[in-house]
PDB file of C-alpha atoms in Angstrom:
ATOM      1  CA  MET A1120      -1.590  -8.382  -4.173  1.00  0.00           C
ATOM      2  CA  LYS A1121      -1.835  -8.856  -0.829  1.00  0.00           C
ATOM      3  CA  LYS A1122      -1.844  -7.563   2.801  1.00  0.00           C
ATOM      4  CA  ILE A1123      -0.136  -4.436   2.780  1.00  0.00           C
ATOM      5  CA  LEU A1124       2.129  -4.475   6.301  1.00  0.00           C
ATOM      6  CA  LEU A1125       3.332  -0.583   7.971  1.00  0.00           C
ATOM      7  CA  SER A1126       7.099  -0.379   8.478  1.00  0.00           C
ATOM      8  CA  VAL A1127       8.091   1.034  11.530  1.00  0.00           C
ATOM      9  CA  ILE A1128      11.435   3.557  11.335  1.00  0.00           C
ATOM     10  CA  THR A1129      13.184   5.886  13.003  1.00  0.00           C
ATOM     11  CA  LEU A1130      12.769   9.794  11.921  1.00  0.00           C
ATOM     12  CA  SER A1131      16.326  10.072  11.377  1.00  0.00           C
ATOM     13  CA  ALA A1132      17.044   7.261   8.822  1.00  0.00           C
ATOM     14  CA  SER A1133      14.024   7.630   6.984  1.00  0.00           C
ATOM     15  CA  LEU A1134      15.325  10.852   4.425  1.00  0.00           C
ATOM     16  CA  ALA A1135      18.267   8.625   3.606  1.00  0.00           C
ATOM     17  CA  ALA A1136      15.253   5.597   3.146  1.00  0.00           C
ATOM     18  CA  ASN A1137      13.480   7.452   1.183  1.00  0.00           C
ATOM     19  CA  ALA A1138      16.668   8.295  -1.164  1.00  0.00           C
ATOM     20  CA  GLN A1139      16.595   4.420  -2.313  1.00  0.00           C
ATOM     21  CA  CYS A1140      13.155   3.272  -2.302  1.00  0.00           C
ATOM     22  CA  ASN A1141      12.540   3.437  -6.228  1.00  0.00           C
ATOM     23  CA  GLU A1142      12.578   0.668  -7.508  1.00  0.00           C
ATOM     24  CA  LEU A1143      11.259  -3.575  -6.346  1.00  0.00           C
ATOM     25  CA  PHE A1144      13.459  -5.559  -5.136  1.00  0.00           C
ATOM     26  CA  ILE A1145      13.209  -9.572  -3.238  1.00  0.00           C
ATOM     27  CA  SER A1146      11.200  -9.554  -0.113  1.00  0.00           C
ATOM     28  CA  GLU A1147      10.531 -13.153   0.898  1.00  0.00           C
ATOM     29  CA  TYR A1148      11.880 -16.292   0.124  1.00  0.00           C
ATOM     30  CA  VAL A1149      10.554 -19.773   0.449  1.00  0.00           C
ATOM     31  CA  GLU A1150      12.621 -23.232  -0.229  1.00  0.00           C
ATOM     32  CA  GLY A1151      10.432 -25.542   1.320  1.00  0.00           C
ATOM     33  CA  THR A1152      10.242 -29.259   1.584  1.00  0.00           C
ATOM     34  CA  GLY A1153       8.579 -30.879  -2.291  1.00  0.00           C
ATOM     35  CA  TYR A1154       7.762 -28.072  -4.351  1.00  0.00           C
ATOM     36  CA  ASP A1155       6.500 -25.467  -1.962  1.00  0.00           C
ATOM     37  CA  LYS A1156       8.674 -22.666  -3.211  1.00  0.00           C
ATOM     38  CA  ALA A1157       7.458 -19.062  -3.690  1.00  0.00           C
ATOM     39  CA  ILE A1158       8.498 -15.797  -3.799  1.00  0.00           C
ATOM     40  CA  GLU A1159       8.106 -12.195  -2.661  1.00  0.00           C
ATOM     41  CA  ILE A1160       8.348  -9.308  -4.985  1.00  0.00           C
ATOM     42  CA  TYR A1161       8.338  -5.761  -2.839  1.00  0.00           C
ATOM     43  CA  ASN A1162       6.779  -2.435  -3.972  1.00  0.00           C
ATOM     44  CA  PRO A1163       8.869   0.545  -1.783  1.00  0.00           C
ATOM     45  CA  THR A1164       7.628   3.185  -3.832  1.00  0.00           C
ATOM     46  CA  ASN A1165       4.762   5.041  -3.371  1.00  0.00           C
ATOM     47  CA  SER A1166       2.984   4.553  -7.079  1.00  0.00           C
ATOM     48  CA  ALA A1167       2.538   0.888  -8.382  1.00  0.00           C
ATOM     49  CA  ILE A1168       4.281  -0.685 -11.000  1.00  0.00           C
ATOM     50  CA  ASP A1169       3.365  -2.436 -13.939  1.00  0.00           C
ATOM     51  CA  LEU A1170       5.465  -5.397 -14.169  1.00  0.00           C
ATOM     52  CA  THR A1171       5.852  -5.304 -17.785  1.00  0.00           C
ATOM     53  CA  GLY A1172      10.060  -5.466 -18.785  1.00  0.00           C
ATOM     54  CA  TYR A1173      10.044  -7.510 -14.723  1.00  0.00           C
ATOM     55  CA  ARG A1174      11.353 -11.251 -15.033  1.00  0.00           C
ATOM     56  CA  LEU A1175      13.137 -14.209 -12.785  1.00  0.00           C
ATOM     57  CA  GLU A1176      15.861 -16.247 -13.307  1.00  0.00           C
ATOM     58  CA  ARG A1177      17.095 -18.640 -11.488  1.00  0.00           C
ATOM     59  CA  PHE A1178      20.733 -19.662 -11.451  1.00  0.00           C
ATOM     60  CA  SER A1179      20.856 -23.174 -11.004  1.00  0.00           C
ATOM     61  CA  ASN A1180      23.073 -24.268  -9.005  1.00  0.00           C
ATOM     62  CA  GLY A1181      26.027 -21.774  -8.771  1.00  0.00           C
ATOM     63  CA  SER A1182      25.709 -20.857 -12.354  1.00  0.00           C
ATOM     64  CA  SER A1183      26.624 -18.282 -14.585  1.00  0.00           C
ATOM     65  CA  SER A1184      23.461 -19.032 -16.431  1.00  0.00           C
ATOM     66  CA  SER A1185      19.882 -18.781 -16.397  1.00  0.00           C
ATOM     67  CA  SER A1186      19.990 -21.093 -19.218  1.00  0.00           C
ATOM     68  CA  THR A1187      18.918 -24.726 -17.563  1.00  0.00           C
ATOM     69  CA  GLY A1188      17.483 -22.510 -14.212  1.00  0.00           C
ATOM     70  CA  GLY A1189      14.358 -21.172 -16.099  1.00  0.00           C
ATOM     71  CA  VAL A1190      12.740 -17.159 -16.535  1.00  0.00           C
ATOM     72  CA  LEU A1191       9.444 -16.361 -15.343  1.00  0.00           C
ATOM     73  CA  ASN A1192       8.308 -12.454 -17.200  1.00  0.00           C
ATOM     74  CA  LEU A1193       6.156 -11.211 -14.454  1.00  0.00           C
ATOM     75  CA  SER A1194       2.778  -9.050 -15.786  1.00  0.00           C
ATOM     76  CA  GLY A1195       0.163  -7.288 -14.173  1.00  0.00           C
ATOM     77  CA  THR A1196       0.811  -4.429 -11.028  1.00  0.00           C
ATOM     78  CA  ILE A1197       2.033  -4.335  -7.671  1.00  0.00           C
ATOM     79  CA  ALA A1198       0.348  -0.879  -5.459  1.00  0.00           C
ATOM     80  CA  ALA A1199       2.532   0.924  -3.926  1.00  0.00           C
ATOM     81  CA  HIS A1200       3.924  -0.145  -0.817  1.00  0.00           C
ATOM     82  CA  ASP A1201       2.771  -3.567  -1.468  1.00  0.00           C
ATOM     83  CA  VAL A1202       4.327  -6.765  -2.809  1.00  0.00           C
ATOM     84  CA  TRP A1203       3.635  -9.263  -5.406  1.00  0.00           C
ATOM     85  CA  VAL A1204       3.588 -12.963  -4.550  1.00  0.00           C
ATOM     86  CA  VAL A1205       5.007 -15.933  -7.089  1.00  0.00           C
ATOM     87  CA  THR A1206       4.647 -19.626  -5.970  1.00  0.00           C
ATOM     88  CA  ASN A1207       5.624 -23.246  -7.778  1.00  0.00           C
ATOM     89  CA  ASN A1208       2.684 -24.558 -10.383  1.00  0.00           C
ATOM     90  CA  ASN A1209       4.057 -27.663  -9.612  1.00  0.00           C
ATOM     91  CA  GLY A1210       0.847 -30.641 -10.493  1.00  0.00           C
ATOM     92  CA  GLY A1211       2.759 -33.830 -10.618  1.00  0.00           C
ATOM     93  CA  THR A1212       2.506 -36.362  -8.041  1.00  0.00           C
ATOM     94  CA  SER A1213       3.684 -34.211  -5.291  1.00  0.00           C
ATOM     95  CA  PRO A1214       1.746 -30.495  -5.920  1.00  0.00           C
ATOM     96  CA  THR A1215       2.501 -27.740  -4.124  1.00  0.00           C
ATOM     97  CA  SER A1216       0.858 -27.297  -1.173  1.00  0.00           C
ATOM     98  CA  PRO A1217      -3.174 -26.011  -2.223  1.00  0.00           C
ATOM     99  CA  ALA A1218      -2.569 -22.749   0.439  1.00  0.00           C
ATOM    100  CA  LEU A1219       0.569 -22.151  -0.971  1.00  0.00           C
ATOM    101  CA  VAL A1220      -0.884 -21.909  -4.379  1.00  0.00           C
ATOM    102  CA  ALA A1221      -3.674 -19.617  -3.088  1.00  0.00           C
ATOM    103  CA  MET A1222      -1.256 -16.913  -1.778  1.00  0.00           C
ATOM    104  CA  ALA A1223       0.373 -16.003  -5.229  1.00  0.00           C
ATOM    105  CA  ASP A1224      -0.369 -13.490  -7.242  1.00  0.00           C
ATOM    106  CA  GLN A1225       1.352 -14.955 -10.478  1.00  0.00           C
ATOM    107  CA  PRO A1226       1.829 -18.984 -10.652  1.00  0.00           C
ATOM    108  CA  ASP A1227       5.760 -20.078 -12.189  1.00  0.00           C
ATOM    109  CA  ASN A1228       6.358 -22.005 -14.782  1.00  0.00           C
ATOM    110  CA  GLN A1229       6.244 -25.609 -15.484  1.00  0.00           C
ATOM    111  CA  TYR A1230       9.723 -26.468 -15.195  1.00  0.00           C
ATOM    112  CA  PRO A1231      12.455 -24.851 -15.688  1.00  0.00           C
ATOM    113  CA  ALA A1232      11.598 -21.931 -14.007  1.00  0.00           C
ATOM    114  CA  PRO A1233      12.546 -19.774 -11.168  1.00  0.00           C
ATOM    115  CA  THR A1234      10.372 -21.643  -8.082  1.00  0.00           C
ATOM    116  CA  TYR A1235      12.600 -24.752  -8.325  1.00  0.00           C
ATOM    117  CA  MET A1236      15.288 -23.698  -6.419  1.00  0.00           C
ATOM    118  CA  ASN A1237      16.624 -25.879  -3.919  1.00  0.00           C
ATOM    119  CA  GLY A1238      19.165 -23.852  -1.830  1.00  0.00           C
ATOM    120  CA  ASN A1239      21.587 -23.240  -4.217  1.00  0.00           C
ATOM    121  CA  ASP A1240      20.767 -21.129  -6.944  1.00  0.00           C
ATOM    122  CA  ALA A1241      20.930 -17.646  -7.128  1.00  0.00           C
ATOM    123  CA  ILE A1242      17.507 -15.727  -7.696  1.00  0.00           C
ATOM    124  CA  VAL A1243      18.024 -12.197 -10.244  1.00  0.00           C
ATOM    125  CA  LEU A1244      15.247  -9.562 -10.749  1.00  0.00           C
ATOM    126  CA  TYR A1245      15.304  -8.673 -13.935  1.00  0.00           C
ATOM    127  CA  LYS A1246      13.973  -4.980 -15.507  1.00  0.00           C
ATOM    128  CA  ASN A1247      14.652  -5.367 -19.377  1.00  0.00           C
ATOM    129  CA  THR A1248      18.576  -5.507 -18.954  1.00  0.00           C
ATOM    130  CA  ALA A1249      18.780  -3.688 -15.884  1.00  0.00           C
ATOM    131  CA  ILE A1250      19.169  -6.096 -12.892  1.00  0.00           C
ATOM    132  CA  VAL A1251      17.116  -4.724 -10.101  1.00  0.00           C
ATOM    133  CA  ASP A1252      17.433  -7.368  -7.747  1.00  0.00           C
ATOM    134  CA  ILE A1253      20.149 -10.706  -6.839  1.00  0.00           C
ATOM    135  CA  PHE A1254      19.316 -13.077  -4.145  1.00  0.00           C
ATOM    136  CA  GLY A1255      22.371 -15.356  -3.691  1.00  0.00           C
ATOM    137  CA  LYS A1256      25.376 -14.915  -5.964  1.00  0.00           C
ATOM    138  CA  THR A1257      25.479 -15.690  -9.442  1.00  0.00           C
ATOM    139  CA  GLY A1258      28.347 -17.801 -11.022  1.00  0.00           C
ATOM    140  CA  ASP A1259      29.266 -18.879  -7.452  1.00  0.00           C
ATOM    141  CA  ALA A1260      30.907 -22.086  -8.131  1.00  0.00           C
ATOM    142  CA  THR A1261      31.976 -22.933  -4.668  1.00  0.00           C
ATOM    143  CA  ILE A1262      28.148 -23.830  -3.822  1.00  0.00           C
ATOM    144  CA  ALA A1263      27.981 -25.632  -6.995  1.00  0.00           C
ATOM    145  CA  SER A1264      27.881 -28.662  -4.864  1.00  0.00           C
ATOM    146  CA  ALA A1265      26.540 -27.233  -1.192  1.00  0.00           C
ATOM    147  CA  ASN A1266      23.286 -27.591  -0.152  1.00  0.00           C
ATOM    148  CA  GLY A1267      23.519 -24.112  -0.127  1.00  0.00           C
ATOM    149  CA  TRP A1268      24.981 -20.648   0.647  1.00  0.00           C
ATOM    150  CA  GLY A1269      25.445 -20.592   4.838  1.00  0.00           C
ATOM    151  CA  ASP A1270      26.210 -17.690   7.641  1.00  0.00           C
ATOM    152  CA  GLN A1271      29.935 -18.382   8.717  1.00  0.00           C
ATOM    153  CA  PRO A1272      32.861 -17.282   5.972  1.00  0.00           C
ATOM    154  CA  PRO A1273      33.200 -18.629   3.874  1.00  0.00           C
ATOM    155  CA  TYR A1274      29.441 -18.330   2.633  1.00  0.00           C
ATOM    156  CA  ASP A1275      29.614 -22.203   0.937  1.00  0.00           C
ATOM    157  CA  GLY A1276      27.194 -24.239   3.133  1.00  0.00           C
ATOM    158  CA  SER A1277      30.752 -25.780   3.786  1.00  0.00           C
ATOM    159  CA  VAL A1278      31.336 -23.792   8.141  1.00  0.00           C
ATOM    160  CA  GLY A1279      27.496 -22.938   9.641  1.00  0.00           C
ATOM    161  CA  ALA A1280      24.251 -23.288   9.154  1.00  0.00           C
ATOM    162  CA  VAL A1281      23.319 -23.263   5.402  1.00  0.00           C
ATOM    163  CA  TRP A1282      20.757 -20.338   5.519  1.00  0.00           C
ATOM    164  CA  THR A1283      19.286 -20.745   2.084  1.00  0.00           C
ATOM    165  CA  GLU A1284      17.919 -24.056   1.924  1.00  0.00           C
ATOM    166  CA  ASN A1285      14.942 -25.329   3.841  1.00  0.00           C
ATOM    167  CA  HIS A1286      13.906 -22.152   5.098  1.00  0.00           C
ATOM    168  CA  THR A1287      12.072 -19.407   5.107  1.00  0.00           C
ATOM    169  CA  LEU A1288      13.855 -15.935   4.602  1.00  0.00           C
ATOM    170  CA  VAL A1289      12.578 -12.757   4.509  1.00  0.00           C
ATOM    171  CA  ARG A1290      13.952  -9.851   4.230  1.00  0.00           C
ATOM    172  CA  LYS A1291      14.922  -7.082   7.569  1.00  0.00           C
ATOM    173  CA  ALA A1292      12.681  -4.316   6.861  1.00  0.00           C
ATOM    174  CA  SER A1293      16.149  -2.233   7.274  1.00  0.00           C
ATOM    175  CA  VAL A1294      16.252  -2.763   3.515  1.00  0.00           C
ATOM    176  CA  THR A1295      15.351  -0.807   1.292  1.00  0.00           C
ATOM    177  CA  GLN A1296      16.810  -1.737  -2.498  1.00  0.00           C
ATOM    178  CA  GLY A1297      18.037  -5.305  -4.145  1.00  0.00           C
ATOM    179  CA  ILE A1298      21.654  -5.720  -4.808  1.00  0.00           C
ATOM    180  CA  THR A1299      22.073  -4.597  -8.389  1.00  0.00           C
ATOM    181  CA  VAL A1300      25.363  -5.890  -8.801  1.00  0.00           C
ATOM    182  CA  ASN A1301      27.058  -9.464  -8.234  1.00  0.00           C
ATOM    183  CA  PRO A1302      28.247  -9.719  -4.338  1.00  0.00           C
ATOM    184  CA  SER A1303      31.599 -11.209  -4.198  1.00  0.00           C
ATOM    185  CA  SER A1304      30.366 -13.439  -1.575  1.00  0.00           C
ATOM    186  CA  PHE A1305      26.305 -14.076  -0.418  1.00  0.00           C
ATOM    187  CA  ILE A1306      26.615 -13.590   2.908  1.00  0.00           C
ATOM    188  CA  VAL A1307      23.067 -13.966   3.820  1.00  0.00           C
ATOM    189  CA  ASP A1308      22.476 -13.126   7.215  1.00  0.00           C
ATOM    190  CA  THR A1309      23.562  -9.281   6.632  1.00  0.00           C
ATOM    191  CA  GLU A1310      19.732  -8.317   5.008  1.00  0.00           C
ATOM    192  CA  TRP A1311      18.104 -11.621   5.878  1.00  0.00           C
ATOM    193  CA  ASP A1312      15.931 -13.146   8.863  1.00  0.00           C
ATOM    194  CA  SER A1313      15.560 -17.045   8.940  1.00  0.00           C
ATOM    195  CA  LEU A1314      12.380 -18.421   9.517  1.00  0.00           C
ATOM    196  CA  SER A1315      11.663 -22.555   9.692  1.00  0.00           C
ATOM    197  CA  VAL A1316      10.541 -24.576   6.694  1.00  0.00           C
ATOM    198  CA  ASN A1317       7.817 -24.498   4.683  1.00  0.00           C
ATOM    199  CA  THR A1318       6.401 -21.768   6.759  1.00  0.00           C
ATOM    200  CA  PHE A1319       4.512 -19.057   4.754  1.00  0.00           C
ATOM    201  CA  THR A1320       2.090 -17.746   6.689  1.00  0.00           C
ATOM    202  CA  GLY A1321       4.390 -14.201   5.703  1.00  0.00           C
ATOM    203  CA  LEU A1322       3.546 -14.101   2.601  1.00  0.00           C
ATOM    204  CA  GLY A1323       1.274 -11.113   1.016  1.00  0.00           C
ATOM    205  CA  ALA A1324       3.111  -8.389   3.830  1.00  0.00           C
ATOM    206  CA  HIS A1325       6.335  -7.206   4.199  1.00  0.00           C
ATOM    207  CA  ALA A1326       7.615  -4.606   6.875  1.00  0.00           C
ATOM    208  CA  CYS A1327       9.922  -1.831   5.334  1.00  0.00           C
ATOM    209  CA  ALA A1328      11.609   1.059   6.434  1.00  0.00           C
ATOM    210  CA  CYS A1329      10.440   2.989   2.529  1.00  0.00           C
ATOM    211  CA  LEU A1330       6.691   3.755   4.151  1.00  0.00           C
ATOM    212  CA  THR A1331       6.769   6.723   7.058  1.00  0.00           C
ATOM    213  CA  GLY A1332       4.558   7.088   9.075  1.00  0.00           C
ATOM    214  CA  ILE A1333       5.426   5.670  12.933  1.00  0.00           C
ATOM    215  CA  SER A1334       8.399   7.145  14.377  1.00  0.00           C
ATOM    216  CA  GLU A1335       9.986   3.757  16.563  1.00  0.00           C
ATOM    217  CA  LEU A1336      12.087   0.551  14.746  1.00  0.00           C
ATOM    218  CA  GLY A1337      12.391  -3.161  16.876  1.00  0.00           C
ATOM    219  CA  ASN A1338       9.655  -4.422  19.028  1.00  0.00           C
ATOM    220  CA  ASN A1339      11.461  -4.617  22.182  1.00  0.00           C
ATOM    221  CA  VAL A1340       8.335  -5.800  24.366  1.00  0.00           C
ATOM    222  CA  SER A1341       6.103  -9.004  23.246  1.00  0.00           C
ATOM    223  CA  VAL A1342       2.833  -7.900  22.360  1.00  0.00           C
ATOM    224  CA  MET A1343      -0.871  -9.868  21.114  1.00  0.00           C
ATOM    225  CA  VAL A1344      -3.390  -8.652  19.457  1.00  0.00           C
ATOM    226  CA  TYR A1345      -6.469 -10.501  18.885  1.00  0.00           C
ATOM    227  CA  PRO A1346      -8.803 -11.819  17.611  1.00  0.00           C
ATOM    228  CA  ASN A1347      -6.034 -11.206  14.719  1.00  0.00           C
ATOM    229  CA  PRO A1348      -8.515 -10.422  12.926  1.00  0.00           C
ATOM    230  CA  SER A1349     -10.957  -9.081  14.233  1.00  0.00           C
ATOM    231  CA  ASN A1350     -14.470  -9.518  12.533  1.00  0.00           C
ATOM    232  CA  SER A1351     -15.909  -7.173  15.986  1.00  0.00           C
ATOM    233  CA  ASP A1352     -15.637  -3.687  16.772  1.00  0.00           C
ATOM    234  CA  PHE A1353     -13.250  -4.540  19.106  1.00  0.00           C
ATOM    235  CA  PHE A1354      -9.530  -5.799  19.787  1.00  0.00           C
ATOM    236  CA  ASN A1355      -7.166  -6.561  22.503  1.00  0.00           C
ATOM    237  CA  ILE A1356      -3.813  -5.364  23.721  1.00  0.00           C
ATOM    238  CA  SER A1357      -1.688  -8.057  25.874  1.00  0.00           C
ATOM    239  CA  ALA A1358       1.811  -7.363  26.561  1.00  0.00           C
ATOM    240  CA  SER A1359       4.265  -8.980  28.370  1.00  0.00           C
ATOM    241  CA  GLU A1360       4.635  -5.440  30.770  1.00  0.00           C
ATOM    242  CA  PRO A1361       2.346  -2.961  31.621  1.00  0.00           C
ATOM    243  CA  VAL A1362       1.182  -0.197  28.795  1.00  0.00           C
ATOM    244  CA  LEU A1363       1.997   3.572  28.686  1.00  0.00           C
ATOM    245  CA  ASN A1364      -0.099   4.349  25.677  1.00  0.00           C
ATOM    246  CA  PHE A1365      -0.811   2.967  22.149  1.00  0.00           C
ATOM    247  CA  GLU A1366      -1.375   4.156  18.525  1.00  0.00           C
ATOM    248  CA  VAL A1367      -2.796   2.761  15.410  1.00  0.00           C
ATOM    249  CA  TYR A1368      -1.660   3.865  12.571  1.00  0.00           C
ATOM    250  CA  ASN A1369      -3.540   2.772   8.897  1.00  0.00           C
ATOM    251  CA  VAL A1370      -2.151   1.455   5.886  1.00  0.00           C
ATOM    252  CA  VAL A1371      -1.045   5.460   4.414  1.00  0.00           C
ATOM    253  CA  GLY A1372       0.562   6.138   7.953  1.00  0.00           C
ATOM    254  CA  GLN A1373      -1.844   8.099   9.026  1.00  0.00           C
ATOM    255  CA  ARG A1374      -2.551   7.159  13.434  1.00  0.00           C
ATOM    256  CA  VAL A1375      -6.714   6.483  13.871  1.00  0.00           C
ATOM    257  CA  ILE A1376      -6.918   6.468  17.043  1.00  0.00           C
ATOM    258  CA  HIS A1377      -3.739   7.142  20.568  1.00  0.00           C
ATOM    259  CA  GLN A1378      -4.559   6.266  23.441  1.00  0.00           C
ATOM    260  CA  GLU A1379      -3.458   6.203  27.399  1.00  0.00           C
ATOM    261  CA  GLY A1380      -2.772   3.533  29.381  1.00  0.00           C
ATOM    262  CA  ILE A1381      -4.802   2.647  32.181  1.00  0.00           C
ATOM    263  CA  LYS A1382      -3.573   2.547  35.070  1.00  0.00           C
ATOM    264  CA  LYS A1383      -0.525   0.658  33.225  1.00  0.00           C
ATOM    265  CA  ASP A1384      -2.734  -2.216  32.356  1.00  0.00           C
ATOM    266  CA  LYS A1385      -1.065  -5.453  30.451  1.00  0.00           C
ATOM    267  CA  GLN A1386      -4.402  -6.334  29.063  1.00  0.00           C
ATOM    268  CA  ILE A1387      -5.807  -3.040  26.680  1.00  0.00           C
ATOM    269  CA  LYS A1388      -9.541  -3.634  24.835  1.00  0.00           C
ATOM    270  CA  VAL A1389      -9.382  -1.628  22.001  1.00  0.00           C
ATOM    271  CA  GLU A1390     -12.708  -0.030  20.193  1.00  0.00           C
ATOM    272  CA  THR A1391     -12.640  -0.533  16.059  1.00  0.00           C
ATOM    273  CA  GLY A1392     -15.748   1.092  15.504  1.00  0.00           C
ATOM    274  CA  ASN A1393     -15.589   3.758  13.570  1.00  0.00           C
ATOM    275  CA  LEU A1394     -12.901   2.338  11.366  1.00  0.00           C
ATOM    276  CA  ALA A1395     -13.098   0.831   7.968  1.00  0.00           C
ATOM    277  CA  LYS A1396     -11.664  -2.911   7.160  1.00  0.00           C
ATOM    278  CA  GLY A1397      -8.440  -3.606   6.096  1.00  0.00           C
ATOM    279  CA  ILE A1398      -4.889  -3.953   7.442  1.00  0.00           C
ATOM    280  CA  TYR A1399      -4.189  -1.909  10.191  1.00  0.00           C
ATOM    281  CA  THR A1400       0.017  -1.242  12.394  1.00  0.00           C
ATOM    282  CA  VAL A1401      -0.545  -1.102  16.145  1.00  0.00           C
ATOM    283  CA  LYS A1402       2.864   0.895  18.195  1.00  0.00           C
ATOM    284  CA  VAL A1403       2.732   0.467  21.504  1.00  0.00           C
ATOM    285  CA  LEU A1404       4.959   2.463  24.033  1.00  0.00           C
ATOM    286  CA  PHE A1405       6.354   1.037  27.507  1.00  0.00           C
ATOM    287  CA  ASP A1406       8.529   2.287  29.768  1.00  0.00           C
ATOM    288  CA  ASN A1407      12.074   3.448  29.750  1.00  0.00           C
ATOM    289  CA  ASN A1408      10.990   4.096  25.782  1.00  0.00           C
ATOM    290  CA  LYS A1409      10.639   0.433  24.960  1.00  0.00           C
ATOM    291  CA  THR A1410       8.511  -0.413  21.423  1.00  0.00           C
ATOM    292  CA  SER A1411       6.543  -2.471  19.968  1.00  0.00           C
ATOM    293  CA  ILE A1412       4.787  -3.094  16.718  1.00  0.00           C
ATOM    294  CA  VAL A1413       2.254  -5.037  15.639  1.00  0.00           C
ATOM    295  CA  LYS A1414       0.031  -5.985  12.822  1.00  0.00           C
ATOM    296  CA  ILE A1415      -3.947  -6.404  12.761  1.00  0.00           C
ATOM    297  CA  SER A1416      -6.103  -6.969  10.570  1.00  0.00           C
ATOM    298  CA  ILE A1417     -10.480  -5.288  10.494  1.00  0.00           C
ATOM    299  CA  GLN A1418     -12.749  -6.764   8.387  1.00  0.00           C
TER     300      GLN A1418
END
């Protein structure tokens, strides 16, 4: 249970999204070098979820069975709109990075186990006997000898770029439920965004359309907030375009600050002395209805 990142959605999409925000799903996949591997699971509901009965299984090298890939029974509780991070727990000659292990809510089992994936392994999240999410495709014979799934047809890594090996993948904010039926093809870029290898600083936070309270989706203008985290009574907004106004929201979607831009400045100081410690979302509005969203930690 780590930091929470608010999502941002359009009002027209929120009702449809909330209709689907009723079950856990995989929100991040870290396939790094060595044993730097992790899986993040997101709770899109408004209630805490007991992980009893949930488990991760790895279907190794295109297999239709997890017998050689390993199983991890999950334990603990995921708070509403929070995440659960599972990291590899290898302590051998090439151990998992301590910084990654420190981010774990639950260390994985020793080999064989789900976080020993290497690009062509499907990961399935179960609740008892029901599939609640699938990363990849189980029983995919075309992937058995490949490095991973790619971004172009036939999506077996033979054409285009391989995404599932040596990458971190983050579930798109628009995704509000898992894949519950084994897909005919795993088209990775449909629901996932790709980051470079060994990127795991985003673990512990997930943006999802299931959490309402802010009215736009998307970052149209470059915006930075600093210092971040902020342990003083202020932070600064720095944008590439003049700021019309900005709003700050807490973790339950309540607006706690609203301020107009001063002469359309690109630099604004935000007073936070009356805010409690925690994670906040800053929504910045520009000309032509352009909006950008950033997260800040107040400490």
